[in-house]
mmCIF file of C-alpha atoms in Angstrom:
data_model
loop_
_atom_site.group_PDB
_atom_site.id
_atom_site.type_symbol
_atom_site.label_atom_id
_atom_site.label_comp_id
_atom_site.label_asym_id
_atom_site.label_seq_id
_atom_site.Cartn_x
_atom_site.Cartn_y
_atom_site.Cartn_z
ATOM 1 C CA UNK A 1 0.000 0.000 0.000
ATOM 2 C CA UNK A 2 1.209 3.231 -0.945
ATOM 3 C CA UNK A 3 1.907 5.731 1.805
ATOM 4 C CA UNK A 4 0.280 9.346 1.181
ATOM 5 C CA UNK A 5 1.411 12.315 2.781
ATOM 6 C CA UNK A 6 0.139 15.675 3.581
ATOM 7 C CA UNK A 7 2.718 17.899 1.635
ATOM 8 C CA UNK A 8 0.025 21.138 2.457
ATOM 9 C CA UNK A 9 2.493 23.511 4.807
ATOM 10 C CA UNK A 10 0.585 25.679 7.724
ATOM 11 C CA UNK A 11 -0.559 28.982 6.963
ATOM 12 C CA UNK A 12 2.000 30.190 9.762
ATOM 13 C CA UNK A 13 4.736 28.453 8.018
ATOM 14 C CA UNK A 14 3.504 29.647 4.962
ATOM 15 C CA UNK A 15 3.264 33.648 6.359
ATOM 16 C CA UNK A 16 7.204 33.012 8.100
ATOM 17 C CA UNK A 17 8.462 32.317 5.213
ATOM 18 C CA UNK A 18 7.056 35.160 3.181
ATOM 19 C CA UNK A 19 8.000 37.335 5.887
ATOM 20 C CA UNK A 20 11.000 36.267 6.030
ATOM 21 C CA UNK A 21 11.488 36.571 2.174
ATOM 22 C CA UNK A 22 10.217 40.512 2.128
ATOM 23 C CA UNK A 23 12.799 41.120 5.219
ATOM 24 C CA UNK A 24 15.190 39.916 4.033
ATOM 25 C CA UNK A 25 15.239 41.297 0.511
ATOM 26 C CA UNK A 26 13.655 44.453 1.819
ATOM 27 C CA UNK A 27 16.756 45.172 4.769
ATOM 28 C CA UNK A 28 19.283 44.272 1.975
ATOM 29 C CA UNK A 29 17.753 46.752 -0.466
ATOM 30 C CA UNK A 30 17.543 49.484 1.955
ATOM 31 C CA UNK A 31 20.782 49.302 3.124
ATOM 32 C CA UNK A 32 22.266 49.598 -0.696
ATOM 33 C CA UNK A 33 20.110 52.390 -1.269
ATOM 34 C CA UNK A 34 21.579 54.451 1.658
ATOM 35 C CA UNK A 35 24.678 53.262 1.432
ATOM 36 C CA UNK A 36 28.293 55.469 0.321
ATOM 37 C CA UNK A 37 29.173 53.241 -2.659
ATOM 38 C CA UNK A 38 29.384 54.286 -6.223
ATOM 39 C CA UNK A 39 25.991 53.235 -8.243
ATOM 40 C CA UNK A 40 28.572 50.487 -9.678
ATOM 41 C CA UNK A 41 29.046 48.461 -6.650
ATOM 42 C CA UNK A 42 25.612 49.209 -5.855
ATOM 43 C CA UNK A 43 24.531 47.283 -8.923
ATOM 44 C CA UNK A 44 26.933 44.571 -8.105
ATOM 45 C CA UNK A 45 25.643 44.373 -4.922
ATOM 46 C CA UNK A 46 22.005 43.742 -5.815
ATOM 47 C CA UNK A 47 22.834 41.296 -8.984
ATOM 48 C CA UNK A 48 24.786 39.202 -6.575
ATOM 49 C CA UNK A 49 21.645 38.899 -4.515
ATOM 50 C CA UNK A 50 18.995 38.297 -7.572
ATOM 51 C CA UNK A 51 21.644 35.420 -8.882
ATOM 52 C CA UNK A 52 21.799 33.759 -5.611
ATOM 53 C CA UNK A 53 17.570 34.011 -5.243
ATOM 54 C CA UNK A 54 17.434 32.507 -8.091
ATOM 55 C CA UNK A 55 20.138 29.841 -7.751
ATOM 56 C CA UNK A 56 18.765 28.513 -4.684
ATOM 57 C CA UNK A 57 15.155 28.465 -5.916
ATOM 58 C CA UNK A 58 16.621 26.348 -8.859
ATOM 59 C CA UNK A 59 18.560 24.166 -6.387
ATOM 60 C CA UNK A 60 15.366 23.684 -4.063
ATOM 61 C CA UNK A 61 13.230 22.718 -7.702
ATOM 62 C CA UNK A 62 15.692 20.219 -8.758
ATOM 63 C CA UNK A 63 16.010 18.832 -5.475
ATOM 64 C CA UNK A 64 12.171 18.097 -5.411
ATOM 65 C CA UNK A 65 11.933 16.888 -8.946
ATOM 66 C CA UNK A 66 14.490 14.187 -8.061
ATOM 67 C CA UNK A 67 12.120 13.151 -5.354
ATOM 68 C CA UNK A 68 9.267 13.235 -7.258
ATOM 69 C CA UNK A 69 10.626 11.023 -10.085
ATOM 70 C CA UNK A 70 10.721 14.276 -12.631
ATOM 71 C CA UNK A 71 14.054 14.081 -15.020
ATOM 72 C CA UNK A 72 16.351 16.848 -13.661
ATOM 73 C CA UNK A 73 19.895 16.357 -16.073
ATOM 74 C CA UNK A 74 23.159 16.107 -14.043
ATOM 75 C CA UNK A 75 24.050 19.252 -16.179
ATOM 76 C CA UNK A 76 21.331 21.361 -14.816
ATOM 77 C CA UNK A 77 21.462 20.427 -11.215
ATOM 78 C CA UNK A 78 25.386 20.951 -11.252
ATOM 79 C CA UNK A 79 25.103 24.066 -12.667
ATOM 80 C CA UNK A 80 22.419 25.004 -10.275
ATOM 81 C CA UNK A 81 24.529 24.086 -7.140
ATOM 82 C CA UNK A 82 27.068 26.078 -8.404
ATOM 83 C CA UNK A 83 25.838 28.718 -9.077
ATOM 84 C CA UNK A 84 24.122 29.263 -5.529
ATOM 85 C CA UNK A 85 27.582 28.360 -4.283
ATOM 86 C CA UNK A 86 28.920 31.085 -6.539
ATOM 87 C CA UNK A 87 26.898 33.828 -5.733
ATOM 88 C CA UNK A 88 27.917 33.133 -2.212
ATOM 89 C CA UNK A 89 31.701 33.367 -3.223
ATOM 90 C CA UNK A 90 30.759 36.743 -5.030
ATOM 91 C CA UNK A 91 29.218 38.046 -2.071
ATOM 92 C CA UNK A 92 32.063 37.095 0.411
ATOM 93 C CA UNK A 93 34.420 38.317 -1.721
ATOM 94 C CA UNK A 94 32.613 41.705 -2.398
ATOM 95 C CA UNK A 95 32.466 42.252 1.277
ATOM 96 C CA UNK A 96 36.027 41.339 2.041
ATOM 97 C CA UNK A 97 37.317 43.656 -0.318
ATOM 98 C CA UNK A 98 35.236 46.424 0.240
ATOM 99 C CA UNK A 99 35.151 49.957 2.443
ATOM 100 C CA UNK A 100 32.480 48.938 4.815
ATOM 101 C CA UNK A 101 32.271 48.951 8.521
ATOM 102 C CA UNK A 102 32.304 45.020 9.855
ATOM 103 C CA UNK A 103 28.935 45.862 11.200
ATOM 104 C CA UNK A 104 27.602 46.354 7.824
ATOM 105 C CA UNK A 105 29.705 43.923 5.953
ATOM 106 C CA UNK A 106 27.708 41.452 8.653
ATOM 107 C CA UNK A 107 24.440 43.325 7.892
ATOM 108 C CA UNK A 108 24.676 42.629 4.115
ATOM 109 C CA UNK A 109 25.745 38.823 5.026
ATOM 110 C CA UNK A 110 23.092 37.905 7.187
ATOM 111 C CA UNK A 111 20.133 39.580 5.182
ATOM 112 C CA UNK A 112 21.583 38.027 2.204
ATOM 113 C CA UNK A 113 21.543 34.276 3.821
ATOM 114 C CA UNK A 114 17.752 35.289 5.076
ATOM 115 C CA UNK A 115 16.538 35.790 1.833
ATOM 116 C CA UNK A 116 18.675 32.837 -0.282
ATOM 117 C CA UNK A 117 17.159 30.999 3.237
ATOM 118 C CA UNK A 118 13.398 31.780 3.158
ATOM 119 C CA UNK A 119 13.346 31.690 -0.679
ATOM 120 C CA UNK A 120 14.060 28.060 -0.710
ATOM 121 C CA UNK A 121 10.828 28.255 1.838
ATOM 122 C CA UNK A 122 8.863 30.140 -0.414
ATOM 123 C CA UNK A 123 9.770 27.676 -3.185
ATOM 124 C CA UNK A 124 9.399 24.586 -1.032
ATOM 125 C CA UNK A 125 5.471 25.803 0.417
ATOM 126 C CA UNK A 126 4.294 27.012 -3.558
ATOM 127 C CA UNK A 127 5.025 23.533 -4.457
ATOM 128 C CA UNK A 128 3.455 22.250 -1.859
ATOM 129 C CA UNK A 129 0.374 23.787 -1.973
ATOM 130 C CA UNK A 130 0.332 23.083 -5.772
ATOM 131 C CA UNK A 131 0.424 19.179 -4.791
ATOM 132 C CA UNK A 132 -2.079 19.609 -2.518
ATOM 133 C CA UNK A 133 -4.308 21.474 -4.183
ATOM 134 C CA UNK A 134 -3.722 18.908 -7.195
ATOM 135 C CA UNK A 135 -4.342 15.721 -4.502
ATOM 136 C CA UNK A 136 -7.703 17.570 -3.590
ATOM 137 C CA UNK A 137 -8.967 17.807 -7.107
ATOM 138 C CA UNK A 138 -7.827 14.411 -7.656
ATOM 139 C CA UNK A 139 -9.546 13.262 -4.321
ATOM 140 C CA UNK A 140 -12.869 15.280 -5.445
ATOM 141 C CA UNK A 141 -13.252 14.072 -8.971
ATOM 142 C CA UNK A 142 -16.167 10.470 -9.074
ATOM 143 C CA UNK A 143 -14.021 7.128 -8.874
ATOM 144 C CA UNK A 144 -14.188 6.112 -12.318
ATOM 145 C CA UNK A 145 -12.727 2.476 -13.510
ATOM 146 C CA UNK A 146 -11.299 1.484 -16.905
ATOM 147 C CA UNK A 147 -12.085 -1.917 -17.753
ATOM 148 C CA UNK A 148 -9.784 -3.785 -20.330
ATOM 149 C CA UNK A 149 -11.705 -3.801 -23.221
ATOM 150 C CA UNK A 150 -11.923 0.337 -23.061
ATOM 151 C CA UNK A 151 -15.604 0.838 -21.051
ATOM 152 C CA UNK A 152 -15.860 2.488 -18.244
ATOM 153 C CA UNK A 153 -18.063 1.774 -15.164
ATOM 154 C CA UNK A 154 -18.137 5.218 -12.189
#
C-alpha cells in the first residue's frame, strides 16, 4: 500500500516564510540604497543577490523533482549548485574587499543568507500547496474504472 502524505504547509509556516522573504530582501535593499558606494558596486551588490535568489530556488526545484521522479539532467542540477555556491563566493568576496564597517559587511551577510534561506521556503510551500491542491482535485473528482476492453463503469 502506498503511503500518502500531507505535503500542504501551515498557513503560519507559509506567512514566516514570506515574511522572512520581504525582510530579508527588503533590509538588503535598503541598506544599498543608503549606502556610500558608487551606483557600480551598488549594482553589483544587488545582482549578486537576484543570482543567488534565483540559484537557490533552482537548487530547491531540482532537489524536489528528483524526489518526485521528474528528469532533472546532471548538467542542470550541477550548474544550479554552483551557481548558488557562486553567488555566495561573489558576495564574500565583495564584502572582504570592500570599504564597509564590519557591522555592515555582517548586515549585508546575514540579510543576504535570510533571503537565499526563506526563498528556498517560499519555493518549497508554492510547491506544496500546488500538490495539494492537485491531490484535492484528484480526491474530489467520481471514482471512475477502466475496464480492459476500453468501457468504463463510475
Amino acid at each position: 500500500m502506498e503511503q500518502k502524505h500531507n505535503f500542504k504547509p501551515s498557513a503560519a509556516f507559509i506567512g514566516a516564510s514570506w515574511a522572512a522573504l520581504l525582510i530579508g530582501v527588503t533590509a538588503y535593499l535598503i541598506g544599498l540604497w543608503n549606502a556610500e558606494m558608487e551606483l557600480n558596486e551598488k549594482g553589483y551588490y544587488f545582482t549578486v543577490l537576484m543570482f543567488g535568489l534565483f540559484s537557490a530556488i533552482s537548487v530547491q526545484k531540482s532537489i524536489r523533482d528528483q524526489m518526485e521522479g521528474i528528469p532533472v539532467t546532471n548538467l542542470y542540477y550541477g550548474i544550479s549548485w554552483f551557481t548558488t555556491i557562486l553567488s555566495v563566493v561573489l558576495l564574500t568576496v565583495g564584502l572582504w574587499n570592500a570599504d564597509l564597517l564590519r557591522s555592515e559587511k555582517g548586515f549585508y551577510a546575514m540579510s543576504f543568507v535570510l533571503s537565499l534561506f526563506a526563498s528556498i521556503a517560499v519555493q518549497k510551500n508554492t510547491r506544496d500547496m500546488r500538490i495539494a491542491e492537485l491531490d484535492d482535485s484528484f480526491k474530489s473528482q467520481p471514482f471512475v474504472h477502466h475496464h480492459h476492453d476500453g468501457s468504463r463503469h463510475e
